[in-house]
mmCIF file of C-alpha atoms in Angstrom:
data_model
loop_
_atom_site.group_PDB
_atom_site.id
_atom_site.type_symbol
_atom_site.label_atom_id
_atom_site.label_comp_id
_atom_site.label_asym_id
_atom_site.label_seq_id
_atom_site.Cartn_x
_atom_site.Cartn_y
_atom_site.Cartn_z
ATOM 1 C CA UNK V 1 0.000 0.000 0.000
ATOM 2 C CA UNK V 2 1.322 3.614 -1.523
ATOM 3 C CA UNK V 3 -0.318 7.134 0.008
ATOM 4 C CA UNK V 4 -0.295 9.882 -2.477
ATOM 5 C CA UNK V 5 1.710 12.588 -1.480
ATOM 6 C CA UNK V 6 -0.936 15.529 -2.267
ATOM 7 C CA UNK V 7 -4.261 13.765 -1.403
ATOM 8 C CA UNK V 8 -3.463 11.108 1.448
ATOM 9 C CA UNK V 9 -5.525 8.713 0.045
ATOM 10 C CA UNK V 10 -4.241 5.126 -0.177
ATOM 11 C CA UNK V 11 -3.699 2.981 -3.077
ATOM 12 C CA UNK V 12 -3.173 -1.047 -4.146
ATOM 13 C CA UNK V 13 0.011 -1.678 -6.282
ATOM 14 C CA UNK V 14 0.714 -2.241 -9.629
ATOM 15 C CA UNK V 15 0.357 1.738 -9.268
ATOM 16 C CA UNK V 16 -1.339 4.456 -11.795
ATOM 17 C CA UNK V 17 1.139 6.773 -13.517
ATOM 18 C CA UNK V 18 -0.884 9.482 -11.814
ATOM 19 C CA UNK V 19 -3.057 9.819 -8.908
ATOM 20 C CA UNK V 20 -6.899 9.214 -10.556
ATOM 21 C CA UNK V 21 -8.411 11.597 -7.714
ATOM 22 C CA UNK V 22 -5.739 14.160 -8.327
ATOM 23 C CA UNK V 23 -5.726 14.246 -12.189
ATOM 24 C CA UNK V 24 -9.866 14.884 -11.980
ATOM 25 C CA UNK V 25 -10.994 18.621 -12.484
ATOM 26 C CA UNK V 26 -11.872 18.560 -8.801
ATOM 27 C CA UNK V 27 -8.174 18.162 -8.064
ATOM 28 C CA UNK V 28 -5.029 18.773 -9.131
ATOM 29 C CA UNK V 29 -1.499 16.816 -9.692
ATOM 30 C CA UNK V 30 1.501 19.468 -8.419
ATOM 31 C CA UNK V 31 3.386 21.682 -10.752
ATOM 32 C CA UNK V 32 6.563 18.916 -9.093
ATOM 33 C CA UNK V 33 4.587 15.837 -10.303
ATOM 34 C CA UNK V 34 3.392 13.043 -8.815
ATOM 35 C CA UNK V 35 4.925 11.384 -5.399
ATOM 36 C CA UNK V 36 4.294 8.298 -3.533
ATOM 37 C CA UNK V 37 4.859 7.835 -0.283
ATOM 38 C CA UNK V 38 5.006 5.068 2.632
ATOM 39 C CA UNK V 39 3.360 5.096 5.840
ATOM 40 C CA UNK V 40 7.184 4.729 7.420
ATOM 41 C CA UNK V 41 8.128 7.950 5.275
ATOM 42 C CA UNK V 42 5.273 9.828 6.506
ATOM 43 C CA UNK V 43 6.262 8.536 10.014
ATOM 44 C CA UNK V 44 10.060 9.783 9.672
ATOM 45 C CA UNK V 45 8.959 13.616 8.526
ATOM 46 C CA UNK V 46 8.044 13.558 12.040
ATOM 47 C CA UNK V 47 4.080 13.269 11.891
ATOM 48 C CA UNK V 48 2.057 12.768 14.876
ATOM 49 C CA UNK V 49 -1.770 13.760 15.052
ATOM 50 C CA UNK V 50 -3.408 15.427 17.395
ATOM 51 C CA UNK V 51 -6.573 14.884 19.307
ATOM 52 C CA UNK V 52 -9.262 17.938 20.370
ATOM 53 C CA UNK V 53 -12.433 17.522 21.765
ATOM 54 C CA UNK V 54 -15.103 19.593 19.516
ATOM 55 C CA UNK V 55 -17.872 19.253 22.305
ATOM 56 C CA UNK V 56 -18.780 16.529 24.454
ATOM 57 C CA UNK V 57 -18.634 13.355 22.352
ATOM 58 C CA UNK V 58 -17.127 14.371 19.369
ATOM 59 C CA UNK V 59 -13.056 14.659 19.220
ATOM 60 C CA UNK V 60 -11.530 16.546 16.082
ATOM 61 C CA UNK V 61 -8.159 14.615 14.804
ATOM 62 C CA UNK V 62 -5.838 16.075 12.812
ATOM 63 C CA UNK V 63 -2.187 15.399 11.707
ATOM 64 C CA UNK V 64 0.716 17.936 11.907
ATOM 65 C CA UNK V 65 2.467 18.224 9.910
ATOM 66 C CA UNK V 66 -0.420 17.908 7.821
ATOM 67 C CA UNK V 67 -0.756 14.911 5.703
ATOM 68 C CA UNK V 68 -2.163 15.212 1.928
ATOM 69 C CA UNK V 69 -5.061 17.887 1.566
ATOM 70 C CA UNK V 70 -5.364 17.910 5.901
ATOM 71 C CA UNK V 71 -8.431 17.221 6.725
ATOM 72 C CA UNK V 72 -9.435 16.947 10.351
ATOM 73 C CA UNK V 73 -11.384 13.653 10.774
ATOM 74 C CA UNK V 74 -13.994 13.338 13.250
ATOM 75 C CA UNK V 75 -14.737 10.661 15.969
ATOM 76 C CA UNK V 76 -18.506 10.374 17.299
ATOM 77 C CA UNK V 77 -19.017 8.676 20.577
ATOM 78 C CA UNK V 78 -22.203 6.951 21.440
ATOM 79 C CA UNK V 79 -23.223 4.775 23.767
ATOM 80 C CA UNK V 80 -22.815 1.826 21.140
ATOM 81 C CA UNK V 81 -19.575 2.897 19.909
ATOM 82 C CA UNK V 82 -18.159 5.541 17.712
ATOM 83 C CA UNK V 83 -17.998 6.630 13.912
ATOM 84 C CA UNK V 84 -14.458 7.918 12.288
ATOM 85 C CA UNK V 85 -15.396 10.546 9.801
ATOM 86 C CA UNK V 86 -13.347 11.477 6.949
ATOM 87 C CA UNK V 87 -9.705 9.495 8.015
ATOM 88 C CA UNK V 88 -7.059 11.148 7.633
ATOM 89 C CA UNK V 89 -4.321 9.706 6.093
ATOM 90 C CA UNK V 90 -1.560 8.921 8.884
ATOM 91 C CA UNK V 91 -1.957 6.838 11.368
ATOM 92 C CA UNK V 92 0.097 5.437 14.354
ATOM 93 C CA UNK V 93 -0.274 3.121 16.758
ATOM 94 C CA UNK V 94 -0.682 6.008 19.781
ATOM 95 C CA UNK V 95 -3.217 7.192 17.742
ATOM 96 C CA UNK V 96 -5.021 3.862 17.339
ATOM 97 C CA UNK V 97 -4.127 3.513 21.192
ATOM 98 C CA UNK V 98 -6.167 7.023 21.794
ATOM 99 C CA UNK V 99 -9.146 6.332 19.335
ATOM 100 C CA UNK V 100 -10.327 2.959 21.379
ATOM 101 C CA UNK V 101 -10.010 4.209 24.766
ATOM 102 C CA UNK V 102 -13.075 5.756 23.565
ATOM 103 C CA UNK V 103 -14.712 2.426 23.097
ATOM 104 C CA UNK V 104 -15.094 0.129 20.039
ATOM 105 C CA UNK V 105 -15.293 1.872 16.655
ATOM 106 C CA UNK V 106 -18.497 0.914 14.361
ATOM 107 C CA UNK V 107 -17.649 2.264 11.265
ATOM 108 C CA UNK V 108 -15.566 4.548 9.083
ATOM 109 C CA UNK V 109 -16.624 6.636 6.871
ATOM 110 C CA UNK V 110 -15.486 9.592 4.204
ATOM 111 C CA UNK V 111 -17.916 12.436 3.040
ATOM 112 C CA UNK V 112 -16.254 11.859 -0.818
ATOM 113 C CA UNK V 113 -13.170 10.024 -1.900
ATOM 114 C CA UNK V 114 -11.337 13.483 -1.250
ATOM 115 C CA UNK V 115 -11.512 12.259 2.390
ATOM 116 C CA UNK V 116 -10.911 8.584 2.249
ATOM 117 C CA UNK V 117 -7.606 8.848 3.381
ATOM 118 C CA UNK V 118 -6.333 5.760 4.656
ATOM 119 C CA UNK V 119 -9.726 4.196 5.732
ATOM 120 C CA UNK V 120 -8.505 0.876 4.915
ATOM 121 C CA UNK V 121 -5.776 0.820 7.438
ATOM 122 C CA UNK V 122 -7.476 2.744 10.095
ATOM 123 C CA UNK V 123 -10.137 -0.448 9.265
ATOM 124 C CA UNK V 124 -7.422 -2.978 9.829
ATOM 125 C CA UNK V 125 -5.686 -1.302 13.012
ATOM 126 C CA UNK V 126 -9.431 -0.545 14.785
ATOM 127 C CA UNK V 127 -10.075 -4.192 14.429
ATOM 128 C CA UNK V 128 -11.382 -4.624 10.705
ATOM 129 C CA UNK V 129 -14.263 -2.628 11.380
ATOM 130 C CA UNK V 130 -16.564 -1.598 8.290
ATOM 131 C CA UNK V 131 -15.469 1.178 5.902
ATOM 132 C CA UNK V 132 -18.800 2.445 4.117
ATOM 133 C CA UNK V 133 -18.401 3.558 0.600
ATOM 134 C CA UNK V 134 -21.280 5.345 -1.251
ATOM 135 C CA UNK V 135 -21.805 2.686 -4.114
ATOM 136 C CA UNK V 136 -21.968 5.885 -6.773
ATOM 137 C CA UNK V 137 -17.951 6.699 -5.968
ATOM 138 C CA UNK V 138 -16.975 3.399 -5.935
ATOM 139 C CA UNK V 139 -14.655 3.716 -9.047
ATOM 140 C CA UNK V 140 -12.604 6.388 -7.144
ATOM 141 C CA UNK V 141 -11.349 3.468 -4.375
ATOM 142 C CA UNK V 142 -7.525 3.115 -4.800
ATOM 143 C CA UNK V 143 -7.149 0.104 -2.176
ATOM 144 C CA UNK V 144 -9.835 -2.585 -2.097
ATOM 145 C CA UNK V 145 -10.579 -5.032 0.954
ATOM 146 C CA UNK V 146 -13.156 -7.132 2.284
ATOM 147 C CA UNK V 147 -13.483 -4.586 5.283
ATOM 148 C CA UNK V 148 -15.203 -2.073 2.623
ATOM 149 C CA UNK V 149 -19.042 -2.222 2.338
ATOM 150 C CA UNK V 150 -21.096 -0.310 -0.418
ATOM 151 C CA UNK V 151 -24.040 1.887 0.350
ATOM 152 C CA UNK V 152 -26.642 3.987 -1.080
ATOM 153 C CA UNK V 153 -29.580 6.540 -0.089
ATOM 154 C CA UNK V 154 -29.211 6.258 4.152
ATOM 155 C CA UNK V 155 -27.581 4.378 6.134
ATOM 156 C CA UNK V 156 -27.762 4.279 10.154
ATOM 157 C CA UNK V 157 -24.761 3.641 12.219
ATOM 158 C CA UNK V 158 -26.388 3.408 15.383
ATOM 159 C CA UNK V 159 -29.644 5.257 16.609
ATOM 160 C CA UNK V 160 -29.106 8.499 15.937
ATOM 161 C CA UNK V 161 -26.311 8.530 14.151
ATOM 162 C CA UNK V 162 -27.133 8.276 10.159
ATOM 163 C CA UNK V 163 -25.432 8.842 7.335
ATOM 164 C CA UNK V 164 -27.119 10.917 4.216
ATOM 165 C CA UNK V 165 -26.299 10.978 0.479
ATOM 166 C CA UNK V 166 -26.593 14.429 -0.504
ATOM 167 C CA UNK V 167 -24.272 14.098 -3.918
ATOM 168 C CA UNK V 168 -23.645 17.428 -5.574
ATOM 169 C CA UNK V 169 -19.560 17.734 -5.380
ATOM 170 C CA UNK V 170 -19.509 13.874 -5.979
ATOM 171 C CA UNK V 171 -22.737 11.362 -6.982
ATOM 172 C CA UNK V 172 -21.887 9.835 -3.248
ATOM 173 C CA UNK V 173 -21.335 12.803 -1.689
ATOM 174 C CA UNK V 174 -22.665 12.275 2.332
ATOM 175 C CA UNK V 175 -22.974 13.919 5.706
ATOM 176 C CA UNK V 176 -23.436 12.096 8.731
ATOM 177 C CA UNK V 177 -25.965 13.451 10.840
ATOM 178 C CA UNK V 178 -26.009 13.074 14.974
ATOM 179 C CA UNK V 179 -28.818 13.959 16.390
ATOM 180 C CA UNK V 180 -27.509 13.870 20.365
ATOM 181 C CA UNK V 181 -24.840 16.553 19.150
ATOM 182 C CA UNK V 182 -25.133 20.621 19.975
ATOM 183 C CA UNK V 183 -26.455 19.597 23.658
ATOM 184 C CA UNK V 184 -29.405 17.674 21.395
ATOM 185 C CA UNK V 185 -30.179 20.142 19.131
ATOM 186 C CA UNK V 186 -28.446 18.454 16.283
ATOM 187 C CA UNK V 187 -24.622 18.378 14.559
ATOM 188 C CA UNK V 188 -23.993 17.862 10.658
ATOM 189 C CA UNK V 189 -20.829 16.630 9.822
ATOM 190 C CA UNK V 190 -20.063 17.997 6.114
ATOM 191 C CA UNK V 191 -17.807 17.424 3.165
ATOM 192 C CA UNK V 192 -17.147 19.728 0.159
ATOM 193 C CA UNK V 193 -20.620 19.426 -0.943
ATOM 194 C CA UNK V 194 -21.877 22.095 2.233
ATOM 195 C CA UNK V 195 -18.490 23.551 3.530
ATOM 196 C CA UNK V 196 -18.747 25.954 6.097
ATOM 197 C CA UNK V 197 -17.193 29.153 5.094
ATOM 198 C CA UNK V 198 -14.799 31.338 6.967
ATOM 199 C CA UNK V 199 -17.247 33.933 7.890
ATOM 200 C CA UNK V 200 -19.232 31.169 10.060
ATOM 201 C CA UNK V 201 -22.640 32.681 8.841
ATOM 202 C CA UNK V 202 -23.027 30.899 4.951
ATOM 203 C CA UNK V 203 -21.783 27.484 3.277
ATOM 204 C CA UNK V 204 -20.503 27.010 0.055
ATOM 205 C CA UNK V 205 -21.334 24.395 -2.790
ATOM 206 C CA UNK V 206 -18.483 23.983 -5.169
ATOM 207 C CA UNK V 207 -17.580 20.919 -7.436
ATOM 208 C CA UNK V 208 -13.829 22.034 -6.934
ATOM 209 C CA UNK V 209 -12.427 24.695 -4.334
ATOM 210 C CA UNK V 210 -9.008 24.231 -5.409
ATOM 211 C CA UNK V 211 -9.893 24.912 -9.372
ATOM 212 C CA UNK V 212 -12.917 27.203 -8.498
ATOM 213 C CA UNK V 213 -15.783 25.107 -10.497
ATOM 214 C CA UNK V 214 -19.317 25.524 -9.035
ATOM 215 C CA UNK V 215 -22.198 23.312 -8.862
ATOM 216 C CA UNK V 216 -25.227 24.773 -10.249
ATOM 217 C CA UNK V 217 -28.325 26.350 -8.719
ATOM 218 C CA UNK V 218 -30.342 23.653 -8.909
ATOM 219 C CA UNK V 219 -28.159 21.148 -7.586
ATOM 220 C CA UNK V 220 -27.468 23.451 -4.401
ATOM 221 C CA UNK V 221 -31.075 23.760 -3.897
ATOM 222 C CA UNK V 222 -31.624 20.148 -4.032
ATOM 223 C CA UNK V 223 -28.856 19.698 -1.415
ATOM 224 C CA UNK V 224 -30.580 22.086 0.638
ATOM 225 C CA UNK V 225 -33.896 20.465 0.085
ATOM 226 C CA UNK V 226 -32.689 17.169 1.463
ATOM 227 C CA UNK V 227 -31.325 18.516 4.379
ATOM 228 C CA UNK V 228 -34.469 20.796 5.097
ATOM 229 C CA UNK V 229 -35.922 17.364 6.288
ATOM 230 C CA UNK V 230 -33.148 17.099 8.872
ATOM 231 C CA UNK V 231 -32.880 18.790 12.520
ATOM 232 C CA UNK V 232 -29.363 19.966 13.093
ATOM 233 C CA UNK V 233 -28.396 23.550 14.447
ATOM 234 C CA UNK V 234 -24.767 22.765 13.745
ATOM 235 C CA UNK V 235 -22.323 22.171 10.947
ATOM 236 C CA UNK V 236 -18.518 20.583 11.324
ATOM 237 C CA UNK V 237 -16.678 20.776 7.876
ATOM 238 C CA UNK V 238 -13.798 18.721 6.766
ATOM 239 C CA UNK V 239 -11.525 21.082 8.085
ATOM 240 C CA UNK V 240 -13.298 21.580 11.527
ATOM 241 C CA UNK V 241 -14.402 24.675 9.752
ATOM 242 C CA UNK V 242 -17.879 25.215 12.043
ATOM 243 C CA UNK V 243 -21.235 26.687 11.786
ATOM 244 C CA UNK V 244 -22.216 27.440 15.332
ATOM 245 C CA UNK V 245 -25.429 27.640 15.638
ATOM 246 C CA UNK V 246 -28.518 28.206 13.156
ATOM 247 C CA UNK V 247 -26.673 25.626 10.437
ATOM 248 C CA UNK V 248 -30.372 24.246 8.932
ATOM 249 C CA UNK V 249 -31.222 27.819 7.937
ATOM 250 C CA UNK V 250 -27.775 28.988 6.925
ATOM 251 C CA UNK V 251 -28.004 26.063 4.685
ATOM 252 C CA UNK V 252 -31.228 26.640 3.125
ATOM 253 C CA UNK V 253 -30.102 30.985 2.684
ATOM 254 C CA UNK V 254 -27.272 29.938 1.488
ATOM 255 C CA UNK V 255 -28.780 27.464 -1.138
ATOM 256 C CA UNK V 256 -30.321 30.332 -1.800
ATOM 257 C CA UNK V 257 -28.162 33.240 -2.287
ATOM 258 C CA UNK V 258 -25.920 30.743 -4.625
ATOM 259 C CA UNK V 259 -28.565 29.633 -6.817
ATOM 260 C CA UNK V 260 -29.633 33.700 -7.274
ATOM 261 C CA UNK V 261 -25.748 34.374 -8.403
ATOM 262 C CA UNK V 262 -26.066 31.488 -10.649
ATOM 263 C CA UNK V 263 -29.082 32.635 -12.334
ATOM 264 C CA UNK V 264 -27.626 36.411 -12.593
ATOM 265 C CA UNK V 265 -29.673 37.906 -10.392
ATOM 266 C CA UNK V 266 -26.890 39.887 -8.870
ATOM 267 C CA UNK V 267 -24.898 40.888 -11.888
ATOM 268 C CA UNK V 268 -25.385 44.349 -11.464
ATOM 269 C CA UNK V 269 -22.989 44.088 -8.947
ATOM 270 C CA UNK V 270 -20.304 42.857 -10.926
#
């Protein structure tokens, strides 16, 4: 097993000449070229990752130096056991150590191949527990294993803890939704399909940030559509880039306000 160098995200030899994820318009392959890397190189740069807790039962990890594109994965506790969202793609055995003092771990997941990281390995060293993979992105895995099972529409982790395909930045684009999160009130866990912006008031709904490429209108309102039927008064992105509070109607104004720029209803301003 090889871990690209710019997206973290694990791959099976006989390798590709280039990263598939990374040479898609949602991506991009560095002006250096393409690198692969071990999980003892990453180790020897000096990596280590680093635990936060968000709010009670849900711990932020991230590496540092950052591996790949950096995402912060998420761990969600319940009282049946936890979910790793979005892996990141290091991982060490004080880390592994860390993640099951929590209790067992049910499932991991990724928002959109973007974020698989190395799910597979974080499967094998958490005990071979389930890696979900929307069935529609299923051509972007780089590393298969009988740990990874395909899904499509919903599916529930635990009670209240379900996962949503929302597509728009991919066709299996997801957010898991935990209803026992913002002291009950709700807590979305998003990808790049409803990422939080800096200003911590609107979201964004891109098909690439990197290369600037925007979904459409219609697809942003149909995002915010399916959500609507969802309670949740808080967002965590990918980056731990947060909504605070009011996230189900900063999604639907936001929906919203991008669909009106689409449609050039604003281009008086410009």
């Amino acid at each position: 097993m090889l871990i690209c160098a710019t997206c973290a995200v694990e791959r099976d030899e006989p390798l590709p000449e280039l990263c598939p994820i990374c040479a898609d318009e949602r991506q991009y392959v560095p002006e250096d070229g393409q690198r692969w890397l071990t999980m003892d190189e990453l180790t020897r740069t000096g990596r280590h990752t680093v635990l936060e807790q968000n709010e009670p039962g849900l711990i932020g990890i991230s590496t540092e130096p950052k591996a790949g594109i950096g995402q912060t994965a998420q761990l969600v506790l319940t009282p049946e056991g936890s979910l790793l969202w979005d892996p990141v793609g290091y991982i060490d055995d004080q880390t592994v150590e860390s993640v099951l003092d929590h209790g067992p771990v049910l499932a991991i997941a990724a928002s959109h191949p973007h974020m698989f990281g190395v799910q597979v390995e974080w499967s094998h060293r958490l005990g071979h527990v389930p890696v979900l993979v929307a069935d529609a992105d299923r051509q972007w895995l780089g590393r298969t294993d009988p740990c990874i099972t395909f899904w499509s529409g919903t599916k529930a982790i635990t009670e209240g803890l379900v996962l949503y395909q929302t597509g728009g930045h991919f066709p299996g684009s997801a957010v898991a939704h935990w209803a026992a999160g913002a002291a009950g009130k709700g807590v979305l866990l998003s990808g790049d399909s409803v990422f939080p912006n800096p200003d911590r008031r609107t979201v964004a709904f891109m098909r690439s940030y990197p290369n600037r490429l925007p979904l459409s209108g219609a697809v942003a309102l149909g995002i915010a559509a399916r959500l609507d039927e969802l309670e949740f008064d808080r967002i965590y992105g990918n980056f731990n880039n947060v909504i605070p509070s009011g996230a189900r109607g900063v999604v639907r104004e936001s929906a919203q306000r991008h669909a009106a720029w689409t449609r050039g209803d604003f281009d008086h301003l410009t």
